C-alpha positions as YAML, in Angstrom:
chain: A
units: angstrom
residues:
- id: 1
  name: UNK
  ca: [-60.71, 27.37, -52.28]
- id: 2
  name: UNK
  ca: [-62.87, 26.27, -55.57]
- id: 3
  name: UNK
  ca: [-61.99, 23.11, -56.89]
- id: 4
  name: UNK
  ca: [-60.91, 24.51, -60.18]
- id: 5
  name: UNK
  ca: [-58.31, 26.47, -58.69]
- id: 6
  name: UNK
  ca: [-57.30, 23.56, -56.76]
- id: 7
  name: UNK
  ca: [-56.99, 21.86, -59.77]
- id: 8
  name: UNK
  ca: [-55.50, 24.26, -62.19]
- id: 9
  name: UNK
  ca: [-52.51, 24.24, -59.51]
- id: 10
  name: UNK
  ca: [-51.93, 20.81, -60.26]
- id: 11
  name: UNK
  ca: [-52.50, 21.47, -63.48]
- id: 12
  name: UNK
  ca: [-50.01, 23.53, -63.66]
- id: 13
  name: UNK
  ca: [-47.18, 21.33, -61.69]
- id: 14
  name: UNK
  ca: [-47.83, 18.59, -63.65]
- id: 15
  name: UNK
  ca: [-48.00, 20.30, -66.94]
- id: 16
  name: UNK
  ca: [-44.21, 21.60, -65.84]
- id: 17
  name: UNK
  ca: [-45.07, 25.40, -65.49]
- id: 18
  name: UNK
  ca: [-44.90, 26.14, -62.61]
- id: 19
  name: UNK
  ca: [-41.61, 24.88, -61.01]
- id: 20
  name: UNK
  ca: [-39.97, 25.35, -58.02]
- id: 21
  name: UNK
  ca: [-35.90, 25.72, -57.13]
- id: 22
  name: UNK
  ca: [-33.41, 28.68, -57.88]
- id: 23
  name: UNK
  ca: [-34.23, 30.71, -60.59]
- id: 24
  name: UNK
  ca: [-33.30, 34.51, -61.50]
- id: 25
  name: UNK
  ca: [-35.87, 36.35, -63.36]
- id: 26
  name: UNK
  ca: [-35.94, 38.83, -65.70]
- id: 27
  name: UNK
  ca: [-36.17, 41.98, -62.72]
- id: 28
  name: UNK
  ca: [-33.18, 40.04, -61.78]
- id: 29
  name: UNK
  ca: [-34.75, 39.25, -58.33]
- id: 30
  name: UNK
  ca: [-33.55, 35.34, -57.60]
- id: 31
  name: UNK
  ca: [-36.91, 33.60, -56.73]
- id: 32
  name: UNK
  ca: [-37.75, 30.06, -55.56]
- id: 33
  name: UNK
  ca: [-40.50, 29.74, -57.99]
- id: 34
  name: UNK
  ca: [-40.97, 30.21, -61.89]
- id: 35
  name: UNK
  ca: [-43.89, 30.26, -64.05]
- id: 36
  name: UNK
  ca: [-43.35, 29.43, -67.73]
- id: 37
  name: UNK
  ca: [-47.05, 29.18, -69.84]
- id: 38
  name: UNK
  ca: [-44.86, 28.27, -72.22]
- id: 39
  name: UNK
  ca: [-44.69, 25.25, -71.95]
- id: 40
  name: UNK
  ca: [-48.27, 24.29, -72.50]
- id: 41
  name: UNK
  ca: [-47.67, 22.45, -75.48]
- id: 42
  name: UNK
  ca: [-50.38, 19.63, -76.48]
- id: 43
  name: UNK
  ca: [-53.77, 20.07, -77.50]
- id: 44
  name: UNK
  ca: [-55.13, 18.29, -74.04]
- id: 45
  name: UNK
  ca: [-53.23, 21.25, -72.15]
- id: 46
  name: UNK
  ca: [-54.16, 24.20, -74.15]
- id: 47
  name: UNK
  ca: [-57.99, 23.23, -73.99]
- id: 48
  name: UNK
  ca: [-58.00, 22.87, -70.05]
- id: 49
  name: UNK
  ca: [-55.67, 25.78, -69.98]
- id: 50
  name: UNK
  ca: [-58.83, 27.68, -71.80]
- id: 51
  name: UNK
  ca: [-61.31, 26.12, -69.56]
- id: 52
  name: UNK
  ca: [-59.85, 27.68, -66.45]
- id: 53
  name: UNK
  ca: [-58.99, 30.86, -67.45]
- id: 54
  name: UNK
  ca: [-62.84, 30.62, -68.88]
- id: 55
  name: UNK
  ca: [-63.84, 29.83, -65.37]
- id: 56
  name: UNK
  ca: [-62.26, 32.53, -63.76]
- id: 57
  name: UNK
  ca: [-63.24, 34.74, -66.30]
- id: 58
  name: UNK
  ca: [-66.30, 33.56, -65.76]
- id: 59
  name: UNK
  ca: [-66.74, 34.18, -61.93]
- id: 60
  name: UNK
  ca: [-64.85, 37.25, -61.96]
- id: 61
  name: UNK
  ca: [-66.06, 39.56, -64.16]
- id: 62
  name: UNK
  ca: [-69.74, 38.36, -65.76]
- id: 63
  name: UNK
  ca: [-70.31, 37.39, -69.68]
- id: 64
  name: UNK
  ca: [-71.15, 40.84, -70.57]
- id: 65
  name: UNK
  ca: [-68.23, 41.32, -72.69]
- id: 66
  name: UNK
  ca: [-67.20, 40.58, -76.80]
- id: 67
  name: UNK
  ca: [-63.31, 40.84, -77.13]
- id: 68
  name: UNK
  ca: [-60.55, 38.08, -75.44]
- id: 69
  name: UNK
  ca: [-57.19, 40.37, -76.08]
- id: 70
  name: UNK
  ca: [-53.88, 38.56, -75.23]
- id: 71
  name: UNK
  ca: [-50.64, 40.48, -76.23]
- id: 72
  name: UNK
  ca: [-48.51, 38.95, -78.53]
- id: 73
  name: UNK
  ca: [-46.86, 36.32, -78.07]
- id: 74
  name: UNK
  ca: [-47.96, 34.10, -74.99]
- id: 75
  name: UNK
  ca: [-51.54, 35.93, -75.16]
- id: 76
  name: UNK
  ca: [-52.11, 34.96, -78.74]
- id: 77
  name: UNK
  ca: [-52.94, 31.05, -77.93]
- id: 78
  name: UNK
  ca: [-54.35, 31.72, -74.44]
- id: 79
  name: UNK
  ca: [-56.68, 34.41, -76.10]
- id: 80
  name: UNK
  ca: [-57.76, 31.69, -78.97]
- id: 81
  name: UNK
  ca: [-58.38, 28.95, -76.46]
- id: 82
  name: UNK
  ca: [-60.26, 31.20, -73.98]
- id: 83
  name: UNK
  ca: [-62.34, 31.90, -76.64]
- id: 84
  name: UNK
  ca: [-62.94, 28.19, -77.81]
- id: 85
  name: UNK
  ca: [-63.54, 27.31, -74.07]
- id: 86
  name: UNK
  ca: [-66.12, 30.23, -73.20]
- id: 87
  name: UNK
  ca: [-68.55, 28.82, -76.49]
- id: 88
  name: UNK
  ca: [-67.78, 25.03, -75.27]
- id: 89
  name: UNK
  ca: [-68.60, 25.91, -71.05]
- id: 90
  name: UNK
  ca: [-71.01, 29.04, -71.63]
- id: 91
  name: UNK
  ca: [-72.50, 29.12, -75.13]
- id: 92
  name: UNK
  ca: [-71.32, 32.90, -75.61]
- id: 93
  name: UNK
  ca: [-69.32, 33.55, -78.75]
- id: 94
  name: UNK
  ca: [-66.65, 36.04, -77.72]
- id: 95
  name: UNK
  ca: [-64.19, 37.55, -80.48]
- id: 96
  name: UNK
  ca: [-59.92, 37.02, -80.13]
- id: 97
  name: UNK
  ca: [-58.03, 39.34, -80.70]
- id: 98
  name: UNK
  ca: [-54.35, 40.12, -80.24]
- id: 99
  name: UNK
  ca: [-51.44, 42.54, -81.46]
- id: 100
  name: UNK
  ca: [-48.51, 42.54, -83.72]
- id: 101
  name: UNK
  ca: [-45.11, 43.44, -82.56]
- id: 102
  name: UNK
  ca: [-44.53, 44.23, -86.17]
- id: 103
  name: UNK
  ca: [-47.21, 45.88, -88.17]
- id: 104
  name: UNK
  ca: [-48.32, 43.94, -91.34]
- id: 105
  name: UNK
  ca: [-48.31, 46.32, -94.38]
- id: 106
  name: UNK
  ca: [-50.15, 44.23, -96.87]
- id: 107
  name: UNK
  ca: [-52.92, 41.92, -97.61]
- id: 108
  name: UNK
  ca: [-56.41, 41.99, -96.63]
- id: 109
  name: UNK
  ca: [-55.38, 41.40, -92.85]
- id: 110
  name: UNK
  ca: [-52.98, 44.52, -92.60]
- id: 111
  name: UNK
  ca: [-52.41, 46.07, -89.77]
- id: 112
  name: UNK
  ca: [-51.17, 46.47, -85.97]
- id: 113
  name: UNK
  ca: [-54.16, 43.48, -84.59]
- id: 114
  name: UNK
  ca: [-54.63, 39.65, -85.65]
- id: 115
  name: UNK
  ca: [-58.10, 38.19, -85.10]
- id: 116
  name: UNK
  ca: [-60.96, 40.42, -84.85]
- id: 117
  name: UNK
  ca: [-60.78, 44.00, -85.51]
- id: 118
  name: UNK
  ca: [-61.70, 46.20, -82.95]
- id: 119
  name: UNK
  ca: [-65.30, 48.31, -82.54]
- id: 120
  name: UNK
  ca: [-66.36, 51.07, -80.94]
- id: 121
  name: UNK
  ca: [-68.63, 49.98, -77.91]
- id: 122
  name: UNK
  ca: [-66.55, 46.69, -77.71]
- id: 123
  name: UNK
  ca: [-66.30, 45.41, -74.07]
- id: 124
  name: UNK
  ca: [-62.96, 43.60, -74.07]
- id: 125
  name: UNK
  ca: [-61.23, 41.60, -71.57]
- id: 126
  name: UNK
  ca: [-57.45, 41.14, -71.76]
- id: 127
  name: UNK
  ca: [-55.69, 37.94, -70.69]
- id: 128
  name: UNK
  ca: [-51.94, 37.42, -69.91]
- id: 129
  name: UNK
  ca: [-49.88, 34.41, -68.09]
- id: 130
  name: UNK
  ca: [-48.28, 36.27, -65.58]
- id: 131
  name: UNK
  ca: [-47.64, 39.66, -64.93]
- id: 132
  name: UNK
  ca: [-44.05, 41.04, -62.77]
- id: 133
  name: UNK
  ca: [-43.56, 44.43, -63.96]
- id: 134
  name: UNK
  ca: [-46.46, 45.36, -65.87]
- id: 135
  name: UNK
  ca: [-44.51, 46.51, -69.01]
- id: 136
  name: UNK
  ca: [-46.31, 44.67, -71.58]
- id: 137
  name: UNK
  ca: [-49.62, 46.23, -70.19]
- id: 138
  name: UNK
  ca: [-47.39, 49.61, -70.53]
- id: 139
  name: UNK
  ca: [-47.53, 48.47, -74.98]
- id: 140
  name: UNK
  ca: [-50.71, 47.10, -75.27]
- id: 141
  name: UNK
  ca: [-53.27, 49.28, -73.67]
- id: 142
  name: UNK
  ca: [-52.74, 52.33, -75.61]
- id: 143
  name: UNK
  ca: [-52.74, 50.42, -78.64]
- id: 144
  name: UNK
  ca: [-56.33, 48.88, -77.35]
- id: 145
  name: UNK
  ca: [-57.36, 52.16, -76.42]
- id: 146
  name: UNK
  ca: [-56.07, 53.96, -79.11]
- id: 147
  name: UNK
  ca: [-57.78, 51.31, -81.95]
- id: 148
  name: UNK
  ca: [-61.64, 52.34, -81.26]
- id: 149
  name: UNK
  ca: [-63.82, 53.62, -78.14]
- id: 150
  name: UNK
  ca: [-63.66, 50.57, -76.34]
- id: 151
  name: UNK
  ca: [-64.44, 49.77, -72.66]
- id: 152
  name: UNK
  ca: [-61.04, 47.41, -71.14]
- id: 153
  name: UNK
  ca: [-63.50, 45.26, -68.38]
- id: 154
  name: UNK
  ca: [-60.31, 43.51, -66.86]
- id: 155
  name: UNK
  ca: [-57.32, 41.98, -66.65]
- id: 156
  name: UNK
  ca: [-56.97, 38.04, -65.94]
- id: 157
  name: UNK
  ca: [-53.43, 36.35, -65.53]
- id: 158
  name: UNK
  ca: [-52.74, 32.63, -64.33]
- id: 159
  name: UNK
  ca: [-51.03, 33.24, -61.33]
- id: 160
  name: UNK
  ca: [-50.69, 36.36, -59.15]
- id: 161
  name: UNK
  ca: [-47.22, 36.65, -58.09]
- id: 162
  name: UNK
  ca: [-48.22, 38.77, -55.36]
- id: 163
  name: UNK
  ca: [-44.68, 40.58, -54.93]
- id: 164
  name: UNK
  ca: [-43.84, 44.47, -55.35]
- id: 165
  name: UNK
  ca: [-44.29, 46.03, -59.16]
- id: 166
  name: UNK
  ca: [-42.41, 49.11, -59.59]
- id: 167
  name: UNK
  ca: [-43.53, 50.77, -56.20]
- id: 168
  name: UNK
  ca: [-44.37, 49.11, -53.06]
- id: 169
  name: UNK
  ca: [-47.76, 47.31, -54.54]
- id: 170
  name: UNK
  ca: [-47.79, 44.35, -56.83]
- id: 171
  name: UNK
  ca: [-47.94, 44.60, -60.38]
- id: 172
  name: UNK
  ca: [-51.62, 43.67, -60.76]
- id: 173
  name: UNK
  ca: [-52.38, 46.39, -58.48]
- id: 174
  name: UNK
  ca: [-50.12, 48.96, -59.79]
- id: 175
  name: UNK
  ca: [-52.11, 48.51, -63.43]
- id: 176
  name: UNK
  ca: [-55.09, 48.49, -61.87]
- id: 177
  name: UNK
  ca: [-54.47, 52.05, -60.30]
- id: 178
  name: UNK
  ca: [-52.55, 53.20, -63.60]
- id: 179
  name: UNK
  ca: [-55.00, 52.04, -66.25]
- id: 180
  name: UNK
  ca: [-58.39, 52.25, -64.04]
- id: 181
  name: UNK
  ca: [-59.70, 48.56, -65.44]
- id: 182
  name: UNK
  ca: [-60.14, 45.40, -62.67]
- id: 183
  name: UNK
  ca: [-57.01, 43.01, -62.17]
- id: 184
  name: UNK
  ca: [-57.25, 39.06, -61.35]
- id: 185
  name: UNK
  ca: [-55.51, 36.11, -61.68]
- id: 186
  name: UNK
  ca: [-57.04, 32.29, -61.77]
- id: 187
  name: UNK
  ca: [-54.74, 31.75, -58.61]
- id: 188
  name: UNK
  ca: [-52.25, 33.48, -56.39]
- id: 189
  name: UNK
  ca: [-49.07, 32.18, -55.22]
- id: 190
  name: UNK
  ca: [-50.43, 31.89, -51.34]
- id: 191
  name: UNK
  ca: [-53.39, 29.53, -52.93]
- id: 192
  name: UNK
  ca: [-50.74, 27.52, -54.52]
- id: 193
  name: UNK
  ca: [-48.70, 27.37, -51.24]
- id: 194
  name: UNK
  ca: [-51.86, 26.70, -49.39]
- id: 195
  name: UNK
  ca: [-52.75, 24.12, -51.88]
- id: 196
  name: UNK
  ca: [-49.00, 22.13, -51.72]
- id: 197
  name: UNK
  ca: [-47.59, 22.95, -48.41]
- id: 198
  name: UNK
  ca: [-46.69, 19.33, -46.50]
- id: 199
  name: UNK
  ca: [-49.14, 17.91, -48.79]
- id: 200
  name: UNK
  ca: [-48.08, 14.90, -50.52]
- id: 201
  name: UNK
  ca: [-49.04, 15.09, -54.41]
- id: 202
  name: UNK
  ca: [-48.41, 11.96, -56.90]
- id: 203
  name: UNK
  ca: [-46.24, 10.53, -54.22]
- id: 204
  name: UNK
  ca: [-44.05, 13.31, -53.17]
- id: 205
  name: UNK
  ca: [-44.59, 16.40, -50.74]
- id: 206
  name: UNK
  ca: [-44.02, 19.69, -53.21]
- id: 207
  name: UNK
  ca: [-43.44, 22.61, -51.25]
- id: 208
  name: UNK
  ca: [-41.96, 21.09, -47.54]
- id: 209
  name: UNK
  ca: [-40.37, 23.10, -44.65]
- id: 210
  name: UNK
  ca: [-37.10, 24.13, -46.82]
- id: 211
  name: UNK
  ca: [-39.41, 25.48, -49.59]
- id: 212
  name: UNK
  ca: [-41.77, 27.16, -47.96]
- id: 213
  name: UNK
  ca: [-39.03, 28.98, -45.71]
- id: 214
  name: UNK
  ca: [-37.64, 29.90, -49.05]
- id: 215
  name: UNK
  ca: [-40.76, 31.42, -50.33]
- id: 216
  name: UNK
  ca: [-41.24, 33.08, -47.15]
- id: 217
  name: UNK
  ca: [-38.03, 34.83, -47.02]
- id: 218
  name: UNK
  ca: [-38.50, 35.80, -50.62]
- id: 219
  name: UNK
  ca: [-41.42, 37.58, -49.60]
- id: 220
  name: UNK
  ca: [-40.35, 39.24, -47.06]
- id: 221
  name: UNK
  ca: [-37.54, 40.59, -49.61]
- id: 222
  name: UNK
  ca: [-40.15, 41.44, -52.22]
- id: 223
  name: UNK
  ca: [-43.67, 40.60, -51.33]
- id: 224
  name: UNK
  ca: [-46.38, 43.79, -51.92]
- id: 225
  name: UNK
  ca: [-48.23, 45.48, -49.13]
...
């Protein structure tokens, strides 16, 4: 595994994010793990948060695009600090861009998009934290689609979830057989496993025996072919 993955998974435990114990999600399904980007919350977290989705970004799909979308609201920041983070690492100047749940009727900025205005020709990449169901994908790529002649390169979340969507595949792959554009995600949740499992980290083993058995039966409840 690269070491930036290795890291952002401790990045993520130790910036509270991802947690681990009893949680029931919005699908309702009760899962032993929850990821909240939410709480990124300092400027030191939101600029390495940028750097590794820059990375992965990075690695997976090239430089050859212009536009970082994230849909409103978790995408907004992740899209401005990707952004920041690919001129920093890569020297490329990439546009932000994200959309309004509530269309702006006034002022020179009007409209259903903050940031840059999309162009036909525009290669864009769209960013999200984590994708279960695919439903905000459902709002936001018609609306990317439907602004100018653009090209959608990809998809990049934090953390692949890796359990079933809607059918029997997961979400990323369900959008990526919908929508015809690439999925990824920085990590999945068997690289954080990997990662943690009987490993001690700051003093204290993570994910032991009783966790991982949880995780294990969860996917064998809900995990995607």
């Amino acid at each position: 595994m690269e070491a930036y993955k290795q890291e952002f998974i401790e990045f993520m435990v130790d910036s509270d994010v991802l947690k681990f114990g009893d949680f029931t999600l919005k699908s309702g399904r009760k899962s032993p793990f929850f990821m909240n980007a939410g709480a990124y919350v300092t400027g030191s977290q939101l600029m390495r948060l940028g750097e590794y989705y820059a990375k992965a970004i990075h690695e997976t799909y090239g430089d050859d695009f212009d536009v970082l979308f994230g849909p409103a609201y978790k995408g907004i920041p992740i899209s401005v600090v990707t952004a920041v983070a690919y001129s920093k690492l890569y020297g490329k100047e990439v546009r932000y861009c994200s959309d309004r749940k509530e269309e702006k009727d006034h002022g020179a900025d009007k409209g259903s998009f903050l940031g840059s205005s999309l162009k036909d020709g525009d290669r864009v990449v769209m960013i999200e934290d984590v994708t279960t169901s695919g439903k905000s994908m459902e709002e936001t790529v018609p609306k990317v689609r439907g602004a100018a002649d653009v090209e959608i390169v990809g998809l990049m979340v934090s953390l692949n979830r890796m359990e079933k969507g809607k059918g029997t595949k997961s979400a990323l792959e369900e959008i990526k057989d919908i929508y015809g554009f690439e999925t990824a995600a920085i990590v999945s949740m068997a690289e954080v496993t990997e990662h943690l499992y009987n490993k001690p980290y700051n003093g204290k083993v993570i994910i032991d025996d009783t966790l991982k058995a949880a995780i294990d039966a969860y996917y064998e409840q809900y995990g995607a072919e």
